Coordinates of C-alpha atoms in Angstrom, one line a residue:
Chain A
M1 CA 137.1 -73.5 5.8
S2 CA 140.4 -71.7 5.5
I3 CA 140.0 -71.3 1.8
Q4 CA 136.6 -69.5 2.4
I5 CA 138.2 -67.1 4.9
L6 CA 141.0 -66.3 2.5
L7 CA 138.5 -65.7 -0.3
N8 CA 136.6 -63.4 1.9
L9 CA 139.7 -61.4 2.7
V10 CA 140.5 -61.1 -1.0
I11 CA 137.0 -59.8 -1.7
A12 CA 137.5 -57.2 1.1
V13 CA 140.8 -56.0 -0.4
V14 CA 139.2 -55.9 -3.9
W15 CA 136.4 -53.7 -2.4
M16 CA 139.0 -51.3 -0.9
F17 CA 140.7 -51.3 -4.3
L18 CA 137.4 -50.5 -6.2
T19 CA 136.3 -47.7 -3.9
N20 CA 139.9 -46.4 -3.6
T21 CA 139.5 -45.8 0.2
W22 CA 142.2 -47.5 2.4
D23 CA 140.9 -47.7 5.9
A24 CA 139.4 -50.1 8.4
V25 CA 135.8 -49.1 7.7
A26 CA 136.2 -49.8 3.9
F27 CA 137.8 -53.2 4.8
F28 CA 134.9 -54.0 7.1
K29 CA 132.3 -53.0 4.4
G30 CA 134.1 -55.2 1.9
Y31 CA 134.2 -58.1 4.3
I32 CA 130.5 -57.9 4.9
I33 CA 129.8 -57.8 1.2
G34 CA 132.2 -60.7 0.7
L35 CA 130.3 -62.6 3.4
G36 CA 127.1 -62.1 1.5
L37 CA 128.6 -63.2 -1.8
I38 CA 130.1 -66.4 -0.3
F39 CA 126.7 -67.1 1.3
L40 CA 125.0 -66.7 -2.1
L41 CA 127.6 -68.9 -3.8
R42 CA 127.8 -71.6 -1.1
R43 CA 126.6 -74.3 -3.5
F44 CA 129.8 -74.1 -5.5
I45 CA 132.2 -74.2 -2.5
P46 CA 133.3 -77.7 -1.3
E47 CA 132.6 -77.3 2.5
T48 CA 129.7 -75.8 4.4
F49 CA 129.4 -72.0 4.8
Y50 CA 132.1 -71.1 7.3
L51 CA 130.2 -68.7 9.5
R52 CA 128.2 -71.7 10.8
R53 CA 131.4 -73.3 12.0
V54 CA 132.6 -70.0 13.6
L55 CA 129.3 -69.8 15.5
A56 CA 129.7 -73.4 16.5
A57 CA 133.2 -72.6 17.9
L58 CA 131.8 -69.7 19.9
N59 CA 129.2 -72.0 21.2
L60 CA 132.0 -74.4 22.3
I61 CA 133.8 -71.6 24.1
T62 CA 130.7 -70.6 26.1
L63 CA 130.2 -74.3 26.9
F64 CA 133.8 -74.4 28.3
F65 CA 133.2 -71.5 30.6
K66 CA 129.8 -72.8 31.8
E67 CA 131.3 -76.2 32.6
L68 CA 134.2 -74.6 34.4
V69 CA 131.9 -72.5 36.7
I70 CA 129.6 -75.5 37.4
S71 CA 132.5 -77.9 38.2
S72 CA 134.2 -75.4 40.5
L73 CA 131.0 -75.0 42.4
I74 CA 130.7 -78.8 42.7
V75 CA 134.3 -79.1 44.0
V76 CA 133.6 -76.4 46.5
K77 CA 130.5 -78.2 47.7
Q78 CA 132.4 -81.5 48.1
V79 CA 135.4 -79.9 49.9
L80 CA 133.4 -77.9 52.3
S81 CA 130.8 -80.5 53.2
P82 CA 131.6 -81.7 56.8
K83 CA 131.6 -85.4 55.9
L84 CA 133.5 -86.8 53.0
N85 CA 131.1 -89.0 51.2
I86 CA 132.6 -89.4 47.8
R87 CA 133.2 -92.7 45.9
P88 CA 135.9 -92.1 43.3
G89 CA 136.8 -94.5 40.5
I90 CA 138.0 -94.9 37.0
F91 CA 135.8 -95.8 34.1
A92 CA 136.2 -96.1 30.3
L93 CA 134.5 -94.0 27.7
H94 CA 134.3 -95.0 24.1
T95 CA 134.4 -92.1 21.8
D96 CA 133.5 -91.6 18.1
L97 CA 135.8 -88.7 17.5
E98 CA 138.8 -89.1 15.3
G99 CA 142.0 -87.0 15.0
D100 CA 144.3 -85.5 17.6
W101 CA 142.6 -82.1 17.7
E102 CA 139.1 -83.5 18.4
I103 CA 140.4 -85.9 21.1
T104 CA 142.4 -83.1 22.8
V105 CA 139.5 -80.7 22.9
L106 CA 137.2 -83.5 24.3
C107 CA 139.8 -84.3 27.0
L108 CA 140.0 -80.6 28.0
L109 CA 136.2 -80.5 28.2
I110 CA 136.1 -83.7 30.3
T111 CA 138.7 -82.3 32.7
L112 CA 136.7 -79.2 33.2
T113 CA 133.4 -81.0 33.5
P114 CA 131.9 -81.4 37.0
G115 CA 133.5 -84.3 38.8
T116 CA 135.6 -85.9 36.0
L117 CA 139.2 -85.8 35.0
S118 CA 140.6 -87.5 31.9
L119 CA 143.3 -89.8 33.0
E120 CA 144.6 -91.6 29.9
V121 CA 143.8 -91.8 26.1
S122 CA 144.3 -95.2 24.7
P123 CA 147.0 -95.4 21.9
D124 CA 144.4 -96.0 19.1
N125 CA 142.4 -92.9 20.2
K126 CA 139.2 -95.0 20.7
V127 CA 138.9 -95.0 24.5
I128 CA 139.3 -92.3 27.1
Y129 CA 139.8 -93.4 30.7
I130 CA 138.2 -91.0 33.1
H131 CA 138.7 -90.6 36.9
A132 CA 135.4 -89.6 38.4
M133 CA 135.0 -88.1 41.8
D134 CA 131.6 -89.7 42.6
I135 CA 130.9 -92.6 40.3
P136 CA 127.4 -93.9 41.2
D137 CA 125.4 -90.9 40.2
A138 CA 128.0 -89.5 37.8
E139 CA 128.2 -92.2 35.2
S140 CA 124.8 -91.9 33.5
V141 CA 124.8 -88.1 33.8
V142 CA 128.3 -87.8 32.5
N143 CA 127.7 -90.1 29.5
D144 CA 124.8 -87.9 28.7
I145 CA 126.9 -84.8 28.9
K146 CA 129.6 -86.4 26.7
Q147 CA 127.0 -86.8 23.9
T148 CA 126.4 -83.1 23.9
F149 CA 130.2 -82.4 24.0
E150 CA 130.9 -84.8 21.2
K151 CA 128.1 -83.3 19.2
A152 CA 129.3 -79.7 19.8
I153 CA 132.9 -80.6 18.8
M154 CA 131.7 -82.4 15.6
E155 CA 129.7 -79.3 14.7
V156 CA 132.9 -77.4 14.6
T157 CA 135.2 -79.9 12.8
R158 CA 132.8 -81.5 10.3
Chain B
M1 CA 129.9 -41.5 38.7
S2 CA 127.5 -44.2 39.7
G3 CA 128.6 -46.2 36.7
N4 CA 132.1 -46.2 38.1
E5 CA 130.8 -47.4 41.5
I6 CA 129.0 -50.3 39.9
S7 CA 132.1 -51.3 38.1
Y8 CA 134.2 -51.1 41.3
A9 CA 131.6 -53.3 43.0
I10 CA 132.0 -55.8 40.1
I11 CA 135.8 -55.7 40.4
G12 CA 135.6 -56.3 44.1
F13 CA 133.2 -59.2 43.7
L14 CA 135.5 -60.8 41.1
I15 CA 138.6 -60.5 43.1
I16 CA 137.1 -61.7 46.4
T17 CA 135.4 -64.7 44.6
G18 CA 138.7 -65.5 43.0
S19 CA 140.6 -65.5 46.2
L20 CA 137.9 -67.5 47.9
F21 CA 138.1 -70.1 45.2
S22 CA 141.8 -70.3 45.5
L23 CA 141.5 -70.7 49.3
I24 CA 138.9 -73.5 48.9
S25 CA 141.0 -75.4 46.5
A26 CA 143.9 -75.1 48.9
I27 CA 141.6 -76.6 51.6
G28 CA 140.7 -79.3 49.2
L29 CA 144.3 -80.2 48.7
I30 CA 144.6 -80.8 52.4
R31 CA 141.3 -82.6 52.9
L32 CA 140.9 -84.9 50.0
P33 CA 142.3 -88.4 50.4
D34 CA 144.4 -89.3 47.3
I35 CA 146.3 -87.6 44.4
Y36 CA 143.5 -88.0 41.9
T37 CA 140.8 -86.4 43.9
R38 CA 143.2 -83.7 45.0
S39 CA 143.9 -82.9 41.4
H40 CA 140.2 -82.4 40.9
A41 CA 140.4 -79.6 43.4
A42 CA 143.7 -78.2 42.0
T43 CA 142.6 -78.1 38.4
K44 CA 139.1 -76.7 38.6
S45 CA 138.6 -74.3 41.5
S46 CA 142.1 -72.8 41.3
T47 CA 141.8 -72.3 37.6
L48 CA 138.5 -70.4 38.0
G49 CA 140.0 -68.5 41.0
I50 CA 143.0 -67.3 38.9
I51 CA 140.8 -66.4 36.0
C52 CA 138.5 -64.3 38.3
V53 CA 141.4 -62.4 39.8
L54 CA 142.9 -61.7 36.4
T55 CA 139.6 -60.5 35.0
G56 CA 139.1 -58.3 38.0
S57 CA 142.5 -56.7 37.7
F58 CA 141.9 -56.3 33.9
I59 CA 138.7 -54.4 34.4
F60 CA 140.3 -52.3 37.2
F61 CA 143.0 -51.1 34.9
V62 CA 140.5 -50.4 32.1
I63 CA 138.2 -48.3 34.4
D64 CA 140.7 -46.7 36.7
Q65 CA 143.8 -46.0 34.5
S66 CA 142.0 -46.5 31.1
Y67 CA 144.8 -48.8 30.2
V68 CA 143.9 -51.9 28.2
S69 CA 146.4 -54.7 29.1
A70 CA 146.5 -57.4 26.4
R71 CA 148.9 -59.4 28.6
L72 CA 146.2 -60.0 31.2
I73 CA 143.9 -61.4 28.5
L74 CA 146.6 -63.6 27.2
G75 CA 147.3 -64.8 30.7
I76 CA 143.7 -65.7 31.1
I77 CA 143.7 -67.7 27.9
F78 CA 147.0 -69.5 28.8
V79 CA 145.9 -70.4 32.3
F80 CA 142.6 -71.6 30.9
L81 CA 144.3 -73.8 28.3
T82 CA 147.2 -75.2 30.3
A83 CA 145.8 -76.0 33.8
P84 CA 143.6 -78.9 32.7
V85 CA 146.5 -80.4 30.6
A86 CA 148.8 -80.1 33.7
G87 CA 146.2 -81.9 35.8
H88 CA 145.9 -84.7 33.2
L89 CA 149.6 -85.2 32.9
I90 CA 150.3 -85.3 36.6
C91 CA 147.5 -87.8 37.1
R92 CA 148.7 -90.0 34.2
A93 CA 152.2 -90.0 35.5
A94 CA 151.0 -90.9 39.0
Y95 CA 148.9 -93.7 37.6
R96 CA 151.7 -95.1 35.5
T97 CA 154.1 -95.1 38.5
N98 CA 151.5 -97.2 40.4
V99 CA 150.4 -94.6 42.9
P100 CA 147.4 -96.3 44.6
L101 CA 143.9 -95.0 44.4
W102 CA 142.0 -94.3 47.6
D103 CA 140.9 -97.6 49.3
K104 CA 137.2 -96.5 49.1
S105 CA 137.4 -96.2 45.3
V106 CA 134.7 -98.4 43.7
Q107 CA 135.8 -99.0 40.2
D108 CA 139.1 -99.3 38.2
D109 CA 138.7 -100.1 34.5
L110 CA 142.3 -99.1 33.6
R111 CA 144.3 -101.4 35.7
H112 CA 143.9 -104.7 33.9
I113 CA 144.1 -103.0 30.5
L114 CA 147.4 -101.4 31.4
K115 CA 148.8 -104.8 32.2
R116 CA 148.1 -106.2 28.7
D117 CA 151.2 -106.5 26.6
D118 CA 149.9 -105.2 23.4
Y119 CA 148.7 -102.0 25.0
N120 CA 152.0 -101.1 26.6
H121 CA 153.9 -102.1 23.5
K122 CA 151.9 -99.8 21.4
S123 CA 152.2 -96.9 23.7
T124 CA 156.0 -97.2 24.1
E125 CA 156.4 -97.2 20.3
F126 CA 154.2 -94.1 20.3
E127 CA 156.7 -92.2 22.5

């Protein structure tokens, strides 16, 4: 991925060199042209076309904000309800993600998800222990959401 | 002129919502029974509250003084990234120093795993 961005920057600079104009507009034009060239030559480049992964990262960021708003509203509902009927607990989640970055991002997402808080990651990075605010209805729904999160993170990193 | 008024309405909405979220998370800190549920309130609602207030003040300075403050944007990003990590660390430290869960908690998968020798051995060698 980084090699493709570097290649694109080089193409943009070469474009500025060719047209002999040195400003941001020329750089931008060159960048667009380089994007097109890399898209055409994507068969010869080892990884997937990098714009797809940039879009996936943007998708992940919007997911972060959406989850933050929803989880705050749920906390507000539970705090302001007159009777406290929550059943908290800790459950284990087995994850398929590997590598420190992916696990960290997944833990951040879990912490910002409605009603869950990542408590501990096992030393072999296979299991995440999650404290849930309301276990009985949460577990199935949360496992479901995890699948979408894991998929969204994998879209970015692989 | 009316564009300005609309943006002032948005700014007011953002700042009032942000302070309401902060207030509610403070109420949650008092009402909820144990440290883990309290940190639910502390990490989520107060993060969103701070982000709303910072966004409101950012838009205010852009509209009113036409001054783009990059520091406010950086502040939003830093709060957004660090608040959940802080919640995670405080909860983990509490759990490892045997702070009890609320007595109405229904499930605890971690307790017996934490007692196993190989698990703790591995994690101390990790540190």
